[in-house]
Short mmCIF file of C-alpha atoms in Angstrom, two decimals:
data_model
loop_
_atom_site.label_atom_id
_atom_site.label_comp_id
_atom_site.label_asym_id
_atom_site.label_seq_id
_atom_site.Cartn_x
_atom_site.Cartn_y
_atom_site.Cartn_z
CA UNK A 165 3.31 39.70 -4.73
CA UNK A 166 6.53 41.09 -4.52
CA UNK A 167 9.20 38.55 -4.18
CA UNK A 168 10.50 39.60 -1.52
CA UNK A 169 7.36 39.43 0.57
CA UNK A 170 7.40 36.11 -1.51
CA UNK A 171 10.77 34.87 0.05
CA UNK A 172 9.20 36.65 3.81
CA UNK A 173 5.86 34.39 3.57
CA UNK A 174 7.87 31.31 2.16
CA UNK A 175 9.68 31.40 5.69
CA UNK A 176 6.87 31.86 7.54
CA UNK A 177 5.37 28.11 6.47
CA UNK A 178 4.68 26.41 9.58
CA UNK A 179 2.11 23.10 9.10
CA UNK A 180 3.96 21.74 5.98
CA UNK A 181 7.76 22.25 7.56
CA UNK A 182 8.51 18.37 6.25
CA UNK A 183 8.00 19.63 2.61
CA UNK A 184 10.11 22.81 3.33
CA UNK A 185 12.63 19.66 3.92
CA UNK A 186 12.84 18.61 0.84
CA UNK A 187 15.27 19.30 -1.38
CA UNK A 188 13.11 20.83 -4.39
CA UNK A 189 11.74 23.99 -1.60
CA UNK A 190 15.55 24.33 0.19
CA UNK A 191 16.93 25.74 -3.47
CA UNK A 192 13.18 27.38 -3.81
CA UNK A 193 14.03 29.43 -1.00
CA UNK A 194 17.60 29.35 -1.50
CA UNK A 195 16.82 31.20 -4.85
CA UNK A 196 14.44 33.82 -3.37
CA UNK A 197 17.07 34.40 -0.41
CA UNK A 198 19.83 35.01 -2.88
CA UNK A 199 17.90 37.16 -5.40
CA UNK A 200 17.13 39.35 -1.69
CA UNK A 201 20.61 39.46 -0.82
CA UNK A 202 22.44 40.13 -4.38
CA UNK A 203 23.88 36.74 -4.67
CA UNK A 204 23.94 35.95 -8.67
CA UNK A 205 25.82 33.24 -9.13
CA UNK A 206 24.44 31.23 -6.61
CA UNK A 207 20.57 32.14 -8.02
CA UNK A 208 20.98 31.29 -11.24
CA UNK A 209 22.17 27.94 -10.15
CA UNK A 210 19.34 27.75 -7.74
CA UNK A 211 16.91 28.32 -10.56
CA UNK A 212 19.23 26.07 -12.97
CA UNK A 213 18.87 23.02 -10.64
CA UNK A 214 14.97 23.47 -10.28
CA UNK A 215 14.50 23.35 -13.68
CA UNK A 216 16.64 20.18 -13.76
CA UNK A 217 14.89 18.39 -10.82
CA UNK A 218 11.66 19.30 -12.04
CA UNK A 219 11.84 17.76 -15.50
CA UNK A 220 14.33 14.69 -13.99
CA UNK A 221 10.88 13.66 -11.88
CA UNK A 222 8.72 14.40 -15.09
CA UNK A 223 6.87 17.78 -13.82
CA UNK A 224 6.73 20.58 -16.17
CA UNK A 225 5.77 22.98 -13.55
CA UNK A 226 6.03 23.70 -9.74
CA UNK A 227 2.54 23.49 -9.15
CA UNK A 228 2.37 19.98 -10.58
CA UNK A 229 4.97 18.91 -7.51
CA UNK A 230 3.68 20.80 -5.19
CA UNK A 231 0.08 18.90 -5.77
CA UNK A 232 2.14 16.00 -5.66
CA UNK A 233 3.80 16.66 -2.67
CA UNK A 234 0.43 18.39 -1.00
CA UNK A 235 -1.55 14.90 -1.31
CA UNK A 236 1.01 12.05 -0.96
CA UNK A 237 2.70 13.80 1.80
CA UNK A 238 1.02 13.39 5.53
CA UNK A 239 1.16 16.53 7.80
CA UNK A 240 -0.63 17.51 10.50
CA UNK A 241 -3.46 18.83 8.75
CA UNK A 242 -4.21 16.38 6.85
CA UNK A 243 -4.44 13.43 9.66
CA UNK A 244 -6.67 16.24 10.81
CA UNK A 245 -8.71 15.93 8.00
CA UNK A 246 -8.33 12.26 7.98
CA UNK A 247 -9.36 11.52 11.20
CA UNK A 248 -12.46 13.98 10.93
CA UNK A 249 -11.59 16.29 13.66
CA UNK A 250 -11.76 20.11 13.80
CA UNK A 251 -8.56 22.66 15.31
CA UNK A 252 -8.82 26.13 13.87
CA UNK A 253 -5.99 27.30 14.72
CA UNK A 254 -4.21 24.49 12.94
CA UNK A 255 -6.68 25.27 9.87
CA UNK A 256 -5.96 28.21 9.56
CA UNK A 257 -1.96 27.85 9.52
CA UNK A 258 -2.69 25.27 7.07
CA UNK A 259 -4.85 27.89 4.48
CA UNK A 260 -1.74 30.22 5.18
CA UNK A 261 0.70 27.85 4.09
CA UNK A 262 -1.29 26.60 0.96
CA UNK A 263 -2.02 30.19 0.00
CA UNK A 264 1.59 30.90 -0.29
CA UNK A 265 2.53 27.85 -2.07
CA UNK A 266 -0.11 28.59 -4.82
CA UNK A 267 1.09 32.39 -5.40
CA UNK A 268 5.02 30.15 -5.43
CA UNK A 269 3.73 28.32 -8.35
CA UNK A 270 2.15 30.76 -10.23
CA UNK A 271 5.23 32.66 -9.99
CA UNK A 272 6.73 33.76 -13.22
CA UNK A 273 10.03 32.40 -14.57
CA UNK A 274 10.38 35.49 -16.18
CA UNK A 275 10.17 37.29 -12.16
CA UNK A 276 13.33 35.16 -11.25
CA UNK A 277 14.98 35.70 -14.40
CA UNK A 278 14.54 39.78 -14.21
CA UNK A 279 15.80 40.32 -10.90
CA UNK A 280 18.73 38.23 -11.89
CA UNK A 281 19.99 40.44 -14.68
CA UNK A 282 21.34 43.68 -12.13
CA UNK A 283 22.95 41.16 -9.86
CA UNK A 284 25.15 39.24 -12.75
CA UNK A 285 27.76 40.61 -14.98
CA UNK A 286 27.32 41.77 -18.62
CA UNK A 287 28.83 38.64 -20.35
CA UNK A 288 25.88 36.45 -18.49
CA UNK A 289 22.86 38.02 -20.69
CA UNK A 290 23.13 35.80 -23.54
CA UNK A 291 22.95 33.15 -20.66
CA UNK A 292 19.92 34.73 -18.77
CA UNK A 293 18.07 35.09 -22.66
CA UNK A 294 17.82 31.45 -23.18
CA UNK A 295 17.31 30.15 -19.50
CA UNK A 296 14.19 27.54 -20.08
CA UNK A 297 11.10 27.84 -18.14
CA UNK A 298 9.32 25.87 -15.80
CA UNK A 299 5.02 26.10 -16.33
CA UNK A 300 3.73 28.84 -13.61
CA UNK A 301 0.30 27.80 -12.68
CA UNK A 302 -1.38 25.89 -9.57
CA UNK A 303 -3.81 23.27 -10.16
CA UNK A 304 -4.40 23.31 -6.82
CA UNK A 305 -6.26 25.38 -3.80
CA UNK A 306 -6.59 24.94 -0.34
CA UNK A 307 -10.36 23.50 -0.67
CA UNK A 308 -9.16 21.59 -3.26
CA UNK A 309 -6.06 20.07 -0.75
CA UNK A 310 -9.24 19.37 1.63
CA UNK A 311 -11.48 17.66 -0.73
CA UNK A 312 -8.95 15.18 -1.52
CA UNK A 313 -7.97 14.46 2.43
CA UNK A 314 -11.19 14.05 3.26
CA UNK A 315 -11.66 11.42 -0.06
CA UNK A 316 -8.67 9.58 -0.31
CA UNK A 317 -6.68 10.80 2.98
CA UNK A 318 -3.34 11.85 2.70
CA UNK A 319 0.31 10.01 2.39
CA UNK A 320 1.13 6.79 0.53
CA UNK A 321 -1.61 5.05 1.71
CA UNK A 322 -3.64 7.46 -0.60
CA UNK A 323 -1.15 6.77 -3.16
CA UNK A 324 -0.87 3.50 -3.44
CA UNK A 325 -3.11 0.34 -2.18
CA UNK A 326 -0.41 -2.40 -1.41
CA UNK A 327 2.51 -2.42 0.67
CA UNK A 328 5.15 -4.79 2.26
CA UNK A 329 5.74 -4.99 5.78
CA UNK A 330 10.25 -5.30 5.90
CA UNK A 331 12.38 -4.65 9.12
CA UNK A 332 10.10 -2.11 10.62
CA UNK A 333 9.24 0.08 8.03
CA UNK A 334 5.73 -0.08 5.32
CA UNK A 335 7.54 -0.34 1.35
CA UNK A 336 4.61 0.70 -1.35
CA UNK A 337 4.14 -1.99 -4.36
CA UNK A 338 2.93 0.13 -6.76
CA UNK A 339 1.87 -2.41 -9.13
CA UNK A 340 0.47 -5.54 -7.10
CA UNK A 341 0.22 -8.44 -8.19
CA UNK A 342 -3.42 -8.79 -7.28
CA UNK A 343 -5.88 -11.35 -9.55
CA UNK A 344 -8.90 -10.00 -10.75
CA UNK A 345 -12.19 -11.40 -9.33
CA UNK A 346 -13.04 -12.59 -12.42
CA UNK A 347 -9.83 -14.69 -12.96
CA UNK A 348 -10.80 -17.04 -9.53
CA UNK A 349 -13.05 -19.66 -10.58
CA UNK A 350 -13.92 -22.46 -8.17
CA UNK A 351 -14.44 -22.21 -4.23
CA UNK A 352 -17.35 -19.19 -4.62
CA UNK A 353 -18.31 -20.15 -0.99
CA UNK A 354 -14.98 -19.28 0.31
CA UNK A 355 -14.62 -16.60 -1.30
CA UNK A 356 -17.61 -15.66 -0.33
CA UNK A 357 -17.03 -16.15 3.25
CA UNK A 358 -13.78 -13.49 2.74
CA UNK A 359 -15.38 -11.19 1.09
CA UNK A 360 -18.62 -10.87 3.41
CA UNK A 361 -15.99 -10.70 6.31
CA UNK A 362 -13.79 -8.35 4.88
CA UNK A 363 -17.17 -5.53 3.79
CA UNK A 364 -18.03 -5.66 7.52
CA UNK A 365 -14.45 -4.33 8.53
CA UNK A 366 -15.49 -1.57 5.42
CA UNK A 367 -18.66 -1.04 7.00
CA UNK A 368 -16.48 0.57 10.29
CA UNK A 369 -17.64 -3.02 12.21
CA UNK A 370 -15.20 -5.63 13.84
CA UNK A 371 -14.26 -8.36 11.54
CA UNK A 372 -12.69 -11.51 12.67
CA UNK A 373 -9.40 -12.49 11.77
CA UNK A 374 -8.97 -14.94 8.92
CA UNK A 375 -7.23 -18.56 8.43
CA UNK A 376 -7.61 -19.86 4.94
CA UNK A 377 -6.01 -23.58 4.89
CA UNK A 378 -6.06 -26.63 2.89
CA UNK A 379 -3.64 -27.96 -0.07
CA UNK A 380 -1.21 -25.66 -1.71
CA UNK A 381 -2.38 -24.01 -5.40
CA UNK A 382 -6.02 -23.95 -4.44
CA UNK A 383 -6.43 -19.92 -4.74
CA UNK A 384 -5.74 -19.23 -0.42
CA UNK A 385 -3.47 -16.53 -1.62
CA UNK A 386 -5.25 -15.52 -4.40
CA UNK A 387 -8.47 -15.25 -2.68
CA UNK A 388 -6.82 -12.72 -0.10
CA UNK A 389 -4.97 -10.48 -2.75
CA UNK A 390 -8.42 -10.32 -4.97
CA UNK A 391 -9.94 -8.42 -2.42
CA UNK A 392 -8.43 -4.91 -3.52
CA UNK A 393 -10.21 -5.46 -7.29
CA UNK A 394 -14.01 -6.06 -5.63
CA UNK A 395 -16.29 -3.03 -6.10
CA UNK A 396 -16.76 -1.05 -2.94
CA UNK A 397 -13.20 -1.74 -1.60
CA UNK A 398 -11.65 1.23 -3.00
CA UNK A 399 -10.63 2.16 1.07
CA UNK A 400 -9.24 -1.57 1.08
CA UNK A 401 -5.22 -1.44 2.10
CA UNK A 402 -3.56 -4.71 1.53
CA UNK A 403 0.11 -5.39 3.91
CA UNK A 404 2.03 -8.72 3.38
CA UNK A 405 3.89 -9.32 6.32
CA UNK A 406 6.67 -12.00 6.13
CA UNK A 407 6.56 -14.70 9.44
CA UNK A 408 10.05 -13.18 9.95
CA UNK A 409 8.59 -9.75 10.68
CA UNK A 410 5.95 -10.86 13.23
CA UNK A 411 7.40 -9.43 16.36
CA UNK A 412 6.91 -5.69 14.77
CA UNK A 413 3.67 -5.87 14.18
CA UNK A 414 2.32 -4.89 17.47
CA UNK A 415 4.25 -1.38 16.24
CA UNK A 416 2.51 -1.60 12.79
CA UNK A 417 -1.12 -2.18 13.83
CA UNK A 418 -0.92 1.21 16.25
CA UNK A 419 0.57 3.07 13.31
CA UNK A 420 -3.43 2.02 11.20
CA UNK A 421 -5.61 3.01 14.24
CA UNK A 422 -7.87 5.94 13.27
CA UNK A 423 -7.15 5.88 9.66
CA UNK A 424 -10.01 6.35 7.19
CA UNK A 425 -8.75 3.05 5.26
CA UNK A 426 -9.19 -0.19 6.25
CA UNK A 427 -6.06 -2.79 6.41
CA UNK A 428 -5.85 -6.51 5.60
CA UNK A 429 -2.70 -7.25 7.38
CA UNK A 430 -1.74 -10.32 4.99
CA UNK A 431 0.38 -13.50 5.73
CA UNK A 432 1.15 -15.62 3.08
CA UNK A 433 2.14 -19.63 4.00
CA UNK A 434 2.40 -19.50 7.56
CA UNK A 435 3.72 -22.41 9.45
CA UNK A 436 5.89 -22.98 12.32
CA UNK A 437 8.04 -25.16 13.64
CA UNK A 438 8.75 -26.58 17.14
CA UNK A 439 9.64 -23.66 19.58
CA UNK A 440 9.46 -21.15 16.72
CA UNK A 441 10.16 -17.57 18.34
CA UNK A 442 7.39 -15.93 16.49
CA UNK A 443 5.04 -18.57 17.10
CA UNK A 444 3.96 -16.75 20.58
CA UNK A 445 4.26 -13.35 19.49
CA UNK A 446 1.54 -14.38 16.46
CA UNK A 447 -0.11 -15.61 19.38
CA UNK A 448 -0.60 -12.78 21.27
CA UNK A 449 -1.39 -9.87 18.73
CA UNK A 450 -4.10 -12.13 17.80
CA UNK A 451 -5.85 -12.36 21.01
CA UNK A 452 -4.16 -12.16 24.35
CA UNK A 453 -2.52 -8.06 24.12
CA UNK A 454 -3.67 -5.78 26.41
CA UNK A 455 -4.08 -3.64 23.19
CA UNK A 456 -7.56 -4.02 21.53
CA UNK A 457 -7.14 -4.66 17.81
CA UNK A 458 -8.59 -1.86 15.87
CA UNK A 459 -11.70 -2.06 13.92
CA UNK A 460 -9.71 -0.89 10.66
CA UNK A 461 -7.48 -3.76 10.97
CA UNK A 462 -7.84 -7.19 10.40
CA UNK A 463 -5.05 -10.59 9.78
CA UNK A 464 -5.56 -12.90 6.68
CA UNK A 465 -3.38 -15.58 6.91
CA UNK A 466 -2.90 -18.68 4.70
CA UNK A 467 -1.55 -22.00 5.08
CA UNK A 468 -1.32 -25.48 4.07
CA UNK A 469 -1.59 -26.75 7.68
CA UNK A 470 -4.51 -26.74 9.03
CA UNK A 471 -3.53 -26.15 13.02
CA UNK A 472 -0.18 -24.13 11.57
CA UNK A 473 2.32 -25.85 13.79
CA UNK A 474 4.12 -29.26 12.63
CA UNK A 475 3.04 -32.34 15.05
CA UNK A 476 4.53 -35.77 15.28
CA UNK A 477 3.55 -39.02 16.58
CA UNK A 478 5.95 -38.57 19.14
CA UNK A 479 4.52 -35.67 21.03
CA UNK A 480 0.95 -37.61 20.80
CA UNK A 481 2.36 -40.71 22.25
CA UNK A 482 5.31 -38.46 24.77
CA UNK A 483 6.38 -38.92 27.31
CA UNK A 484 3.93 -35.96 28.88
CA UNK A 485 1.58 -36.68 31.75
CA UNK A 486 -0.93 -35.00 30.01
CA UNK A 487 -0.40 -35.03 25.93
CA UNK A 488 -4.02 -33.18 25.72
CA UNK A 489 -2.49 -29.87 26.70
CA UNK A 490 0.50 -30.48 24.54
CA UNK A 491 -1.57 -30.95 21.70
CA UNK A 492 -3.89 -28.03 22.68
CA UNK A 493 -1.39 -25.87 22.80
CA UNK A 494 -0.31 -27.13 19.47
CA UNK A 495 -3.66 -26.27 17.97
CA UNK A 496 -4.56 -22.67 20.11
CA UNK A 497 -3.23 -20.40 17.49
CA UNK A 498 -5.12 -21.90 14.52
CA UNK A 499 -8.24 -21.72 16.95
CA UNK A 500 -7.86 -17.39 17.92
CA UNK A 501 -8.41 -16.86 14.34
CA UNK A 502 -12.46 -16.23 13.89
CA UNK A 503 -12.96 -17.84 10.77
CA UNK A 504 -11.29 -20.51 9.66
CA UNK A 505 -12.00 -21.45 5.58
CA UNK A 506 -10.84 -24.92 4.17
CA UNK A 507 -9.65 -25.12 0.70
CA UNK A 508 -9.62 -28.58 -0.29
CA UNK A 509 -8.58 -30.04 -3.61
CA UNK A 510 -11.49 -29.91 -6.34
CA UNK A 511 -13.66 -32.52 -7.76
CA UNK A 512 -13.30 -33.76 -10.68
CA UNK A 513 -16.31 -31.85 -12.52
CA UNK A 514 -15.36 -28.62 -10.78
CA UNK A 515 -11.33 -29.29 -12.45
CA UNK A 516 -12.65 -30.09 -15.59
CA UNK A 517 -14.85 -27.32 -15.39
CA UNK A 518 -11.95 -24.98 -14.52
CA UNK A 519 -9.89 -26.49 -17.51
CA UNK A 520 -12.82 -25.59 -19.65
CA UNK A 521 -12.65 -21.95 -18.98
CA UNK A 522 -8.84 -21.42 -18.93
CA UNK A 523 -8.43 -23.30 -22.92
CA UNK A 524 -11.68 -21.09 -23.84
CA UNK A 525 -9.72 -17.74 -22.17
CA UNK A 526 -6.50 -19.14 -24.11
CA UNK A 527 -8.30 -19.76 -27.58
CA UNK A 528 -7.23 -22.94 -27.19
CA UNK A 529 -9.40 -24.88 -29.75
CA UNK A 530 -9.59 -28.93 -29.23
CA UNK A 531 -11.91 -31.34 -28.85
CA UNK A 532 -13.42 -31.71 -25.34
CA UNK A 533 -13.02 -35.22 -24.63
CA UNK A 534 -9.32 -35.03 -25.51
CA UNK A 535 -9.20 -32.50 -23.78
CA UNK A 536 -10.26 -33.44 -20.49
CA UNK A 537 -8.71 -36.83 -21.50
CA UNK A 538 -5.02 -34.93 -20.96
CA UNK A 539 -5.93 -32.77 -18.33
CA UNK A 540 -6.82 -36.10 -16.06
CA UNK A 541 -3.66 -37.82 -17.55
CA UNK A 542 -1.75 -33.91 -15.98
CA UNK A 543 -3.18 -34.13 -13.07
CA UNK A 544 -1.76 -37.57 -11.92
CA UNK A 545 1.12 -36.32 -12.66
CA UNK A 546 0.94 -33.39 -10.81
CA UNK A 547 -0.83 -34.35 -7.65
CA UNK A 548 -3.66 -32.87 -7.22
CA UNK A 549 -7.30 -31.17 -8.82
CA UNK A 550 -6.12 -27.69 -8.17
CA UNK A 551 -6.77 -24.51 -9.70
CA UNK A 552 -2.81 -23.91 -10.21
CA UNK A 553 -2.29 -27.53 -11.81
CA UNK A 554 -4.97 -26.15 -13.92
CA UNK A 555 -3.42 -23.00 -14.91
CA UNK A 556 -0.48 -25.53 -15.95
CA UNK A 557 -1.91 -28.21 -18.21
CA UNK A 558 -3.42 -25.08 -19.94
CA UNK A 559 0.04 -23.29 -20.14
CA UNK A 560 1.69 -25.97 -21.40
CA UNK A 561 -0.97 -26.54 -24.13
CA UNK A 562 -0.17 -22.57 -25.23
CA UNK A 563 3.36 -23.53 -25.09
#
């Protein structure tokens, strides 16, 4: 194609206008434009600056972006695609678009480079003669573009499988830190319980909301974040929300409904005081909306109380006529999560047995009975037959 029916189609993109946004297409076209209209100068630093951007965001060609951009970029099409619904017309603007942007990346440097040398003077050939070059190919097509949509879906939640939930607005992690399955050991049948609750939302089914409770460093958090390394959960999206974000949720759960993936909306040592803000607003978006919650969403909380909100003698002796309705209104949030999972400190056998394991994973070689011998002595010290105490006495052994 000739590039100026290049620049013409270029302006005719209509589905993907966001990427036409960005700056990387604006000196794409800007280049074309100027090459149309005899403007140099101002091409060759269009075509300088690609080069430039391209290589400062590690691509060695066009294409490479634009397959970037294509997949981790939502547009109308692909929440089309997503969502498994059908418009032609919108298809076929979308095939249009793609089309173009594969003959733009097979495009020649050498194209750009020619139809700069009768628009710049003399004294710029030597310049023009060693301008570097970008790769001109397209690993991409518009079945291709589809394919992936209709695996993965589109935007960052194809990208990436973690996010945090700050002022509003979804922040990607892209490297989570998210145990492995087989780093838990202890408490199968509560992890059992999570898992078996969290493959029926992954089925497409209603899952209940989640409380895990019980004493801190028993694996409540752990359990939760393990989720996105089981087999099967590969359309698992895990969002930590912070108890100071609450009141935006209602806002963030809408955003998820009719997504392919499935969303653990995550909160991590919840706890509230007395006439805590949130405390209702928690309340509500867990039962109580007028809003259904959708079947692709479900809240994991964890905490080391087990009713979440801090009681005192005081309210149970008050002065009150009737302290049972304080109280149950002290308890009614704990009590609109589904399942509720207790994680109570371990046995002995089932700490030494977790001590066991951690030395062995260490290559820590000592004798077993002194072993255990110092691991009892630890955990006195440390309060508690947990599998972060654990995790200690071993470090500390290493160290």
């Amino acid at each position: 194609m000739e590039l100026k029916a290049l620049r013409a189609a270029v302006n005719g993109i209509s589905v993907h206008r966001d990427l036409m946004e960005t700056c990387m297409m604006t000196r794409l076209a800007g280049l074309l434009t100027r090459l149309r209209f005899n403007g140099g100068d101002m091409a060759l630093d269009d075509y300088t600056y690609l080069f430039h951007a391209l290589r400062q965001e590690g691509y060695e060609g066009l294409g490479d972006w634009l397959w970037d951009q294509l997949r981790y970029t939502e547009t109308p099409y692909s929440r089309l695609i997503d969502q498994g619904k059908s418009d032609p017309a919108l298809e076929y603007a979308a095939r249009r678009d793609i089309d173009t942007l594969v003959l733009l990346a097979q495009t020649d440097c050498d194209r750009f480079i020619d139809a700069m040398k009768p628009l710049l003077p003399d004294e710029f050939a030597p310049v023009l003669a060693g301008l570097p070059r970008w790769r001109a190919a397209a690993p991409f097509d518009f079945d291709a573009l589809t394919r992936f949509y209709r695996d993965h879906g589109a935007g960052e939640f194809a990208k990436y499988r973690a996010f945090l939930w700050e002022e509003g607005k979804l922040v990607p992690v892209a490297d989570p830190d998210c145990p492995k399955p087989e780093d838990l050991l202890g408490y199968e049948h509560q992890r059992g319980q999570v898992e078996q609750n969290t493959r029926l939302m992954l089925a497409g089914r209603q899952a209940n909301n989640v409380l895990l409770f019980g004493d801190g460093g028993t694996g409540k958090s752990a359990t939760v974040k393990s989720m996105l390394y089981l087999p099967g959960m590969e359309d698992l999206r895990l969002i930590e929300v912070e108890k100071e974000n609450l009141t935006g949720m209602p806002q963030l759960i809408r955003s998820l409904e009719g997504r392919r993936q499935k969303f653990i909306l995550f909160i991590d040592d919840l706890a509230f005081d007395q006439d805590d803000k949130t405390y209702s607003a928690l309340k509500t978006i867990l039962e109580g909306s007028l809003e259904r919650r959708p079947v692709n969403v479900a809240i994991y909380a964890t905490s080391n109380r087990r009713h979440l909100v801090r009681q005192t003698f005081a309210e149970r002796a008050g002065e009150e006529v009737d302290t049972f309705e304080t109280i149950s209104e002290k308890t009614a949030l704990a009590e609109r999560f589904g399942l509720r999972i207790p994680y109570l400190t371990m046995n002995k056998a089932g700490y030494l047995a977790l001590v066991d394991h951690l030395a062995a994973q260490a290559g820590i070689a000592m004798d077993r009975e002194n072993l255990h011998a110092q691991a009892m002595t630890w955990e006195i010290r440390h309060a508690g037959r947990t599998p972060r105490v654990a995790r200690q006495f071993v470090a500390s052994l290493r160290a």
